[in-house]
Amino acid sequence: MSQWVIKGLQTGIKTTRYPAHEETQGGVSPGLPSAPERVADEQGRHLAKLCPTGAIVFEDGTLRVDPRRCVHCFRCSRATHFPLDWRPGYEWASYASGRRAPAPPWPRVFSTSLHILVVDAGDCGACLNEVKQLNNPYYNMHRLGFFITPTPRQADILLVVGPVTDHMRIPLREAYEAIPTPKLVMAVGTCALSGGVFGPSFVSGGGVAGTVPVDIEVPGSPPPPLAILHGLLVAAGRKDPVASTNVGKAGAPA
Amino acid sequence: MLNLASMASEAERRWPEQVQAWVDRRKPVCELRPTLSEVLPEIAQWLAGEVRYRFAGLIVEEHQTEWEFRCLFYARKEPGWAHLLIRQPLDATSVPSISPQVHAADWHEREAEDLFGITFEGHPRLGDFVLHNDLWQEAVNPMRRDFDERTALAERTPDTEWRPRRIVQDPGAFAMPVGPIYSGVTESVHFLLETVGEDVIRAFPRLFYKYRGIEKIAVGQSVDQCLLLAERFAATTAFSHALAFCQAVETVCRAKVPPRARTLRVFFAELERFRHHAGVIQEICESTALTVAANQAAILEEDLLRLSCSLAGHRYLFGLVIPGGLSCDFSDSACREASEKAAEILTNFQDLEQQLRYSSSFLDRVEDVGIVSEKHAREFGLVGPIARASGLAGDLREAQPYSGYERFAFGAPLETEGDGFARLRVLFAEAAESARLMAQAATMLDPGEVCASVTFQPGAALGWVEAPRGATFHWVRLGTGGVIERYHPITPSFVNWHGFHLAAENFAFQDFPIILATFGLSAAENDR
Amino acid sequence: MSLEALLVAFFVLSGIGVLSAALLSEQRAVQSLAWTGSAASLAIGMAGALAIAAKDSFTVALWSLPPLGRLTLSVDRLSGLFLLVSASVFLLTSIYSLGYLRPYAGQFSTRALCACYFTLFASVVVVLTAGDVFTFLVGWELMALFAYGVVNYRKRHEEDARPGYLMLAMGEAGFVAVVVAFLIMAASSSGSLALSELRAHLVSVGWQTRWIVFLLSFFGFGVKAGLAPFNRWLPQAHPVAPANISALLSGALLNLGVYGIVRLNVDLMPPTTVGPGLLVLLVGTLSALTGILYANRTNDIKEMLANSSIENMGIITAGLGAGLVFMAVREPVLAGMAWIAAFYQMTNHSVYKSLLFFGAGAIDANVGTRDMDRLGGLIKRMPWIALTFLIGALSIAAFPPLSGFVSEWLTLQSLLQSAALASTAVKVVFALCGAGLALTAGLAVTCFAKTYSMSFLGMPRSDRGHGVAQESPSIRIATGLSAALCVLLGVVPTFVIPIFGRVVEALRVTDASAALVPPFFKSASERPLLPPAFVDEFHNLGAQVGRGLVPGSGLVVLHRGSSHNPVVFAMSTTYMSIVLLLLTALLVFVVREFVSRRSRSARAAPWAGGLAALRPESTYTATGFSNPVSVTFSAIFNPTITEERLEVIAGHFRHRLTRVVAEVHVLDRVLFQPLARRTLEIAGTLSRMHHGRLNAYAAYVLGTLLVVLFLDQTHVQDRFSFSPALILIVALLLDRVL
């Protein structure tokens, strides 16, 4: 018994100081590709063709990056003549496309504490693992008032990962119906936002929005725990979201 | 243990006129082609029994005019493969089942039946496997050529009359359902636990809630696009799967991977293994509610994730391995620093192991629960740390070395009890070996390129890797122009989920989550 | 109306009932059973009430039979109490039968049932009002016979008439013991068979005779009361009998055993040593424990209720035993308390057990099965039965403020009074028995939680569990009345206890109800027994709330121990109910005003982990619910797996796992089967005498005659003035044995 106490004291405090301060440790986030101010036509067209999911769009001479589609394959930064710079950072959460202002009055009660129901709608395992890291001593989301609950009856926010496979559609809907209002839905990960490399197909929808209405989106493949934490803070109204960027190929379910 | 030539001649001797044998010494592969499909079960039994080869998987391919059924067997201790190959015209959709003889083939055949519509004669449990019967009521075989994968997702209504099969006939028995959404942060799996109240008498996991149909999506894609699928269908072991895929492609295209790349591949594969095992250990500690140990293990897992990200740019090593090598180079000093950091983490890891060994309350929960005997492990063809904890030795890095593993010295831990504690010990031991392998690899980096060019040509080959969860085999068939014609990954979770019920049955309900955690399985890896 | 008139009215109505069975049609016979039965119950109930209120006992002489003396009926307060309780049960059953028996009219002979019903009722009254031994025994035999008749009423349905036969056979064995006990008592006193005479002359009997009489009568009446280990007939008889008869069996007939024990061992021949009392206490605890354990195990509702009756009888008997011990050590007030508790428990048991059986009968009739593994969801189908069954279940599980709580609390408190005893060994026995009764109380909660939830809550598990059932008004009235009684007996115990106090007073013991329900008082001078400091404390505890408003003694059941054991225990279910009602009203008000206005509530299907539908076979079964009890007490249940078979197809595909578990009742295993084995061995040895040689048989007869003449010639005549009859009986018994 005492051995654990000594070990704990030796380990010290590992918790990040985010959101009070920025996290500066290495390895907390892979970053996202950032669109440069100006780009040559050739570069723009090349990069747009190179991106396998259509996250990079070159239109009217401007290059735009839709993080909702980025699967972190790094082809735009490595396997190319015109490497694209990636910006570090982890604050990527935004309101779901279509919402301009803070969504309909989310109750003040959400601002102090959120109970989260996590539903795995077919994810690859990485997003789920990142969500699991939220409770490790480095991130410790309990200190911010976020808790994971196993039952929808006590949940405030539904956190969905995965592109929503055919077999998980009904369970996801059941979970959504079972959460009492007021409730929020947060779609985490590129697959949940746009289907990623998996969908839409004959067994998976192109994201969560096709099955339940989404309020907050967190892109990334997978989004690091700090990004998910940022998303939760946005849900709680304690942090500002970034602007929603729903540019990209048409055909993605809104 | 026969060598391949004598295997071929023995086969032809036993089944004269019924089997054609063909040996390729390079790979090395012995292809046995029965002319009559009826003889298939006998040969399979002979291969698994007397010849003592392990069953790897079943690959079904639908060509233009014929079916190709390929059963893969491999030798336990030295390089050697036996492919049992049957070709049939397209209208002959029935093949004798080898499951009664080789139990490990059970789920492979069920999957093929659901996806292709092949009837395996003699298999009593076909149907309702990948495509759940209460949802997919029409007889649809998505892997057939004539099925268009761009078919939109249909709105289905569940069949309320569907009932699962029950085995226990006790008058008061009931089947307690768990999932697919249950407890905290867990993957979507549905369990039916038949019980009369205290003990789980029969555990039936219903998987494929996360079936994303990657094998169908892959058909017609380029190798680059399929690489993304291979990497991302089971992303907690992304590197290993991508590696297996790339090795298959490299074998088809006869590409030679530069030695620096091979060593770096070993380096990153072991880094992934170390990180994966830390995660499984964290889960085991959490399932026993020893929160302090779970948090210590979580610190180590996060350390390794950050190490991966600092070194390779992504916490799960996405986008690193490509056919021909790696997508970017790493300096010797960077690798050395990373392996030193890993060694530090290993010290903490071993501290944790020592403390767990002296926590009697923890040991109470994992010792003597979830026991899988060696006999069962062999029958069901279990792989990975689970099999090694039950006394079934076998590691692809030793038996069928790839990517230069033959140059490295490492031990393969083996335990015999087959309980949760044995699995935990195996995980710790393998993690320690991984850290040491990383240190070795960091010193053995040859200078040179890190990627060779690959010219695509048609052909088919198998790529294999000892993934953190066990042996994984990826079968890739390329057409002209580097287009994927068939991609079939056989994953360790698919094999091990088959044997999960052996461990969960006849233990109390409270032990069930712990047994599940000690198995460290992934539903995403199984469902594909 | 005078008591005599009521008695006459009762017998006349019973006669009318029997005649109506002979003359009317099947349908009408049911109605006659209901209406005439209700009238007869009311008559005899009023008679019982009058008897309790009366000062002296009432005797009426009937015919005179020369060798057996004068036959008399005598109604004293003890008889009155049992008459009142039995009448209530018969009244409720009669009302219930109107609706319950209607479907039986075409299938079984309701006329026969009607006839048996009234004769059974009459014989029960005869037993309870018997003034001499002969009347008692005749009444008893008739009661046993007609009880057999009504229990085996549905014999055609079950292949086996064995349960009823077992009841009759074991009852007869008990009867023989009772007869011998009575005769020994009569022989020890002046030779008269009148109970009043026996009472007067048995004071000076020696301890050996007392022990023999006690053992014989306890065995004999214990069989009838369903005490361990001679109660194996009870769990088998109940499922066979129709539900209204089961209610009678548990609610009225088992009490006759208690009546017999009390009459003989408290009234006629009170104990002078602690031995008998301790034995009664131990047997009671043993019955309670085995009863409730097996009630937990079984899935058949009626068998479960039968086992629960065994448990309740055990508690009653334990209370009686404690009283006997206190009586023997000359603590009459404590003895009175223990007996008040026992009578209270008996009354409560009659009421709530009838209620539960009514409910079980309604379930059986509506759903077609009694197996709890196949019931479920009936709260929507039978809401009234669900409500009343809930009240019955809460009562029997001793939940405050209902009736079962009061009587079990009183029983346990009287066991705690063992601190007043001197002998440590006796105190240890009391402590162990108290612990055993506490364990049964806990197991009773488990048992009825399982019963109620598996039958009424959850999802319907059989096809007939859907829809809404017809509930006939008579069934509603019967169950409603019983439920109301359960509540009443629980909420106003301070008005009920004095009734039992009067009965106990008649048993030549002081009125203990004063010790339990101290009356409201104005000043200390009114109650010189209680010290002034205590009176103030009493006042400060709030125990005088209601003074001047509420009639009667008070609303608190309170006992203050003696000077060397000054422990106070107090309980008031009345206050509890008032507070509960107020708090519930407050809660409803708060919820409606402050919570419901602010938020809406939505209805949704139960969460099933994401499954589209939760299936009935995925929900807990009754077996699963009681599995922990089975596992914990597996040493007692001792289940053995006689067959375990796993069918496997094609090598390793599991197809079916069948397990056959055999279980032998612990009493059979420990007592009866070894006994039967030994008896058969002895019989085998003795059978060597039956070798067929006529000369030897003649020698046996001659030998017996010689022995008897010898006995007659010597000392027998002095001691036993009843020699001819005794010799005849002994000779008959010997003849039987050989």
CSV table of C-alpha atoms in Angstrom, one decimal, chain A:
chain,number,residue,atom,x,y,z
A,1,MET,CA,0.0,0.0,0.0
A,2,SER,CA,2.7,2.4,1.0
A,3,GLN,CA,4.7,1.5,-2.1
A,4,TRP,CA,2.0,3.1,-4.3
A,5,VAL,CA,2.1,6.3,-2.2
A,6,ILE,CA,5.9,6.5,-2.5
A,7,LYS,CA,5.7,5.8,-6.2
A,8,GLY,CA,3.1,8.5,-6.6
A,9,LEU,CA,5.1,11.1,-4.7
A,10,GLN,CA,8.2,10.2,-6.8
A,11,THR,CA,6.2,10.6,-10.0
A,12,GLY,CA,5.1,14.0,-9.1
A,13,ILE,CA,2.5,16.1,-10.8
A,14,LYS,CA,2.2,15.3,-14.5
A,15,THR,CA,-1.0,17.2,-15.2
A,16,THR,CA,-1.0,19.7,-18.0
A,17,ARG,CA,-1.8,23.2,-17.2
A,18,TYR,CA,-4.1,23.6,-20.1
A,19,PRO,CA,-6.6,25.4,-20.3
A,20,ALA,CA,-5.0,27.9,-18.0
A,21,HIS,CA,-1.7,27.8,-20.0
A,22,GLU,CA,-0.7,26.4,-23.3
A,23,GLU,CA,0.8,23.0,-23.3
A,24,THR,CA,4.3,23.2,-24.7
A,25,GLN,CA,5.5,19.6,-24.3
A,26,GLY,CA,6.5,17.8,-27.4
A,27,GLY,CA,4.5,15.0,-28.8
A,28,VAL,CA,1.1,16.2,-27.6
A,29,SER,CA,-0.3,16.8,-31.1
A,30,PRO,CA,0.6,15.9,-34.7
A,31,GLY,CA,-0.7,19.2,-35.9
A,32,LEU,CA,-2.8,20.0,-38.9
A,33,PRO,CA,-1.8,21.1,-42.4
A,34,SER,CA,-2.0,24.9,-42.7
A,35,ALA,CA,-2.8,26.6,-45.9
A,36,PRO,CA,-0.2,29.2,-46.9
A,37,GLU,CA,-1.1,32.8,-47.8
A,38,ARG,CA,-0.2,32.5,-51.4
A,39,VAL,CA,0.5,29.4,-53.4
A,40,ALA,CA,1.4,28.8,-57.0
A,41,ASP,CA,-1.1,27.3,-59.3
A,42,GLU,CA,1.0,24.3,-60.0
A,43,GLN,CA,1.6,23.7,-56.3
A,44,GLY,CA,-2.0,24.2,-55.5
A,45,ARG,CA,-3.2,21.8,-58.1
A,46,HIS,CA,-0.6,19.2,-57.2
A,47,LEU,CA,-1.4,19.3,-53.6
A,48,ALA,CA,-5.2,19.1,-54.2
A,49,LYS,CA,-4.6,16.0,-56.4
A,50,LEU,CA,-2.3,14.5,-53.9
A,51,CYS,CA,-4.6,14.6,-50.9
A,52,PRO,CA,-6.5,11.2,-50.8
A,53,THR,CA,-9.6,12.5,-49.0
A,54,GLY,CA,-10.0,15.9,-50.6
A,55,ALA,CA,-9.0,17.8,-47.5
A,56,ILE,CA,-7.0,20.2,-49.6
A,57,VAL,CA,-9.0,22.2,-52.0
A,58,PHE,CA,-7.5,24.6,-54.6
A,59,GLU,CA,-10.2,27.0,-55.9
A,60,ASP,CA,-9.9,30.4,-57.4
A,61,GLY,CA,-6.2,30.5,-56.8
A,62,THR,CA,-6.5,30.0,-53.0
A,63,LEU,CA,-5.6,26.9,-51.2
A,64,ARG,CA,-8.0,25.8,-48.4
A,65,VAL,CA,-7.5,23.0,-46.0
A,66,ASP,CA,-10.6,21.3,-44.5
A,67,PRO,CA,-9.4,19.6,-41.3
A,68,ARG,CA,-12.7,17.7,-41.3
A,69,ARG,CA,-11.3,15.5,-44.0
A,70,CYS,CA,-7.6,15.3,-43.0
A,71,VAL,CA,-6.6,11.7,-42.2
A,72,HIS,CA,-3.0,12.6,-41.2
A,73,CYS,CA,-1.4,10.6,-44.0
A,74,PHE,CA,1.4,13.3,-44.3
A,75,ARG,CA,1.6,13.0,-48.0
A,76,CYS,CA,1.2,16.7,-48.4
A,77,SER,CA,4.2,17.2,-46.2
A,78,ARG,CA,6.4,14.3,-47.1
A,79,ALA,CA,5.8,12.7,-50.3
A,80,THR,CA,5.8,15.7,-52.6
A,81,HIS,CA,7.9,18.3,-54.3
A,82,PHE,CA,5.9,21.1,-52.7
A,83,PRO,CA,5.7,20.2,-49.1
A,84,LEU,CA,3.0,21.9,-47.1
A,85,ASP,CA,3.8,23.2,-43.7
A,86,TRP,CA,1.9,21.9,-40.8
A,87,ARG,CA,0.9,24.1,-38.0
A,88,PRO,CA,1.3,22.8,-34.5
A,89,GLY,CA,-1.5,23.2,-32.0
A,90,TYR,CA,-4.5,21.3,-30.8
A,91,GLU,CA,-7.4,23.7,-30.5
A,92,TRP,CA,-9.4,22.5,-33.5
A,93,ALA,CA,-13.0,22.2,-32.2
A,94,SER,CA,-15.7,24.1,-33.9
A,95,TYR,CA,-19.5,24.3,-33.9
A,96,ALA,CA,-21.0,22.0,-36.4
A,97,SER,CA,-21.3,23.6,-39.8
A,98,GLY,CA,-24.3,25.7,-40.2
A,99,ARG,CA,-24.2,27.0,-36.7
A,100,ARG,CA,-22.8,30.6,-36.6
A,101,ALA,CA,-23.5,31.7,-33.2
A,102,PRO,CA,-23.4,29.8,-29.9
A,103,ALA,CA,-26.0,27.3,-30.3
A,104,PRO,CA,-29.4,27.6,-28.7
A,105,PRO,CA,-29.1,28.4,-25.0
A,106,TRP,CA,-27.0,25.6,-23.7
A,107,PRO,CA,-27.9,25.5,-20.1
A,108,ARG,CA,-25.6,27.1,-17.7
A,109,VAL,CA,-25.4,23.8,-15.8
A,110,PHE,CA,-23.2,22.5,-18.6
A,111,SER,CA,-20.6,25.1,-17.9
A,112,THR,CA,-19.5,23.5,-14.7
A,113,SER,CA,-19.8,19.9,-15.3
A,114,LEU,CA,-20.4,17.6,-18.2
A,115,HIS,CA,-21.2,13.9,-18.2
A,116,ILE,CA,-20.1,12.2,-21.3
A,117,LEU,CA,-21.5,9.1,-22.9
A,118,VAL,CA,-19.0,7.7,-25.4
A,119,VAL,CA,-20.4,5.7,-28.3
A,120,ASP,CA,-18.1,3.8,-30.6
A,121,ALA,CA,-19.8,3.9,-34.0
A,122,GLY,CA,-17.2,1.9,-35.8
A,123,ASP,CA,-13.9,3.8,-35.1
A,124,CYS,CA,-10.5,2.3,-35.8
A,125,GLY,CA,-9.4,2.4,-32.1
A,126,ALA,CA,-7.2,5.4,-32.2
A,127,CYS,CA,-9.9,8.0,-31.5
A,128,LEU,CA,-11.3,5.8,-28.7
A,129,ASN,CA,-7.8,5.4,-27.3
A,130,GLU,CA,-7.3,9.2,-27.3
A,131,VAL,CA,-10.6,9.6,-25.5
A,132,LYS,CA,-9.4,7.1,-23.0
A,133,GLN,CA,-6.2,9.1,-22.4
A,134,LEU,CA,-8.4,12.0,-21.2
A,135,ASN,CA,-8.5,10.4,-17.8
A,136,ASN,CA,-4.8,9.7,-17.5
A,137,PRO,CA,-2.8,11.9,-15.1
A,138,TYR,CA,-1.5,14.0,-17.9
A,139,TYR,CA,-4.8,15.4,-18.9
A,140,ASN,CA,-7.1,14.5,-16.0
A,141,MET,CA,-10.4,15.8,-17.3
A,142,HIS,CA,-12.0,15.3,-13.9
A,143,ARG,CA,-10.4,18.5,-12.6
A,144,LEU,CA,-12.3,20.3,-15.3
A,145,GLY,CA,-15.6,18.7,-14.3
A,146,PHE,CA,-15.9,16.2,-17.2
A,147,PHE,CA,-16.9,12.7,-16.4
A,148,ILE,CA,-17.6,9.6,-18.4
A,149,THR,CA,-20.8,7.9,-17.6
A,150,PRO,CA,-21.9,4.5,-18.8
A,151,THR,CA,-25.5,5.2,-19.0
A,152,PRO,CA,-27.3,7.7,-21.3
A,153,ARG,CA,-29.8,8.6,-18.7
A,154,GLN,CA,-27.2,10.6,-16.8
A,155,ALA,CA,-25.3,11.9,-19.8
A,156,ASP,CA,-25.3,15.5,-21.0
A,157,ILE,CA,-23.2,15.1,-24.1
A,158,LEU,CA,-22.9,12.3,-26.5
A,159,LEU,CA,-19.4,11.8,-27.8
A,160,VAL,CA,-19.4,9.8,-31.0
A,161,VAL,CA,-16.3,8.4,-32.8
A,162,GLY,CA,-16.3,6.4,-36.0
A,163,PRO,CA,-18.1,6.8,-39.3
A,164,VAL,CA,-21.3,5.2,-38.1
A,165,THR,CA,-21.3,1.7,-39.5
A,166,ASP,CA,-24.6,0.1,-40.5
A,167,HIS,CA,-24.8,-2.1,-37.5
A,168,MET,CA,-24.2,0.8,-35.1
A,169,ARG,CA,-26.8,3.1,-36.5
A,170,ILE,CA,-29.7,1.8,-34.5
A,171,PRO,CA,-27.6,1.6,-31.2
A,172,LEU,CA,-26.4,5.2,-31.8
A,173,ARG,CA,-29.9,6.5,-32.3
A,174,GLU,CA,-31.1,4.6,-29.3
A,175,ALA,CA,-28.4,6.2,-27.2
A,176,TYR,CA,-29.3,9.6,-28.6
A,177,GLU,CA,-33.0,9.1,-27.8
A,178,ALA,CA,-32.2,7.8,-24.4
A,179,ILE,CA,-30.3,10.9,-23.3
A,180,PRO,CA,-32.7,13.4,-21.6
A,181,THR,CA,-32.8,16.9,-23.0
A,182,PRO,CA,-30.9,19.2,-22.9
A,183,LYS,CA,-28.2,17.3,-24.7
A,184,LEU,CA,-25.3,17.9,-26.9
A,185,VAL,CA,-23.6,15.8,-29.5
A,186,MET,CA,-19.9,16.0,-30.2
A,187,ALA,CA,-18.4,14.2,-33.2
A,188,VAL,CA,-14.8,13.4,-32.7
A,189,GLY,CA,-12.4,12.5,-35.4
A,190,THR,CA,-12.3,12.7,-39.1
A,191,CYS,CA,-14.3,9.5,-39.6
A,192,ALA,CA,-17.1,10.9,-37.5
A,193,LEU,CA,-17.1,14.2,-39.5
A,194,SER,CA,-16.7,13.0,-43.1
A,195,GLY,CA,-16.4,9.3,-43.1
A,196,GLY,CA,-12.6,9.4,-43.4
A,197,VAL,CA,-11.2,6.7,-45.7
A,198,PHE,CA,-14.1,4.4,-45.0
A,199,GLY,CA,-17.2,6.1,-46.1
A,200,PRO,CA,-19.8,6.7,-47.2
A,201,SER,CA,-20.1,3.2,-48.4
A,202,PHE,CA,-22.5,0.3,-48.3
A,203,VAL,CA,-21.9,-0.3,-44.7
A,204,SER,CA,-20.9,3.1,-43.3
A,205,GLY,CA,-22.4,6.5,-43.4
A,206,GLY,CA,-20.2,9.5,-44.1
A,207,GLY,CA,-20.1,10.7,-40.5
A,208,VAL,CA,-22.3,11.1,-37.5
A,209,ALA,CA,-24.4,13.9,-38.9
A,210,GLY,CA,-26.3,11.5,-41.0
A,211,THR,CA,-27.6,9.7,-38.0
A,212,VAL,CA,-27.9,12.2,-35.1
A,213,PRO,CA,-27.6,16.0,-35.2
A,214,VAL,CA,-24.2,17.2,-34.3
A,215,ASP,CA,-23.4,20.2,-32.3
A,216,ILE,CA,-19.6,20.2,-32.0
A,217,GLU,CA,-16.9,18.9,-34.3
A,218,VAL,CA,-13.4,17.9,-33.4
A,219,PRO,CA,-11.3,17.0,-36.5
A,220,GLY,CA,-8.1,15.0,-36.5
A,221,SER,CA,-7.1,11.5,-37.2
A,222,PRO,CA,-7.1,10.9,-34.3
A,223,PRO,CA,-7.5,14.2,-32.5
A,224,PRO,CA,-5.1,14.3,-29.6
A,225,PRO,CA,-6.5,14.4,-26.1
A,226,LEU,CA,-5.9,18.1,-25.9
A,227,ALA,CA,-8.1,18.7,-29.0
A,228,ILE,CA,-10.9,16.6,-27.5
A,229,LEU,CA,-10.5,18.5,-24.2
A,230,HIS,CA,-10.8,21.7,-26.2
A,231,GLY,CA,-13.9,20.4,-27.7
A,232,LEU,CA,-15.4,19.7,-24.3
A,233,LEU,CA,-14.5,23.1,-23.1
A,234,VAL,CA,-16.2,24.6,-26.1
A,235,ALA,CA,-19.3,22.5,-25.2
A,236,ALA,CA,-19.1,23.8,-21.7
A,237,GLY,CA,-18.9,27.3,-23.1
A,238,ARG,CA,-15.5,28.0,-21.4
A,239,LYS,CA,-13.5,28.2,-24.6
A,240,ASP,CA,-14.1,29.6,-28.0
A,241,PRO,CA,-14.4,27.4,-31.0
A,242,VAL,CA,-12.5,27.9,-34.2
A,243,ALA,CA,-14.4,28.9,-37.3
A,244,SER,CA,-16.1,26.0,-38.9
A,245,THR,CA,-14.5,25.1,-42.2
A,246,ASN,CA,-16.8,23.1,-44.3
A,247,VAL,CA,-15.2,23.4,-47.5
A,248,GLY,CA,-14.4,20.5,-49.6
A,249,LYS,CA,-15.9,18.1,-52.1
A,250,ALA,CA,-19.6,18.3,-52.5
A,251,GLY,CA,-21.4,15.1,-51.6
A,252,ALA,CA,-20.4,15.0,-48.0
A,253,PRO,CA,-23.5,14.7,-45.9
A,254,ALA,CA,-24.1,18.0,-44.1
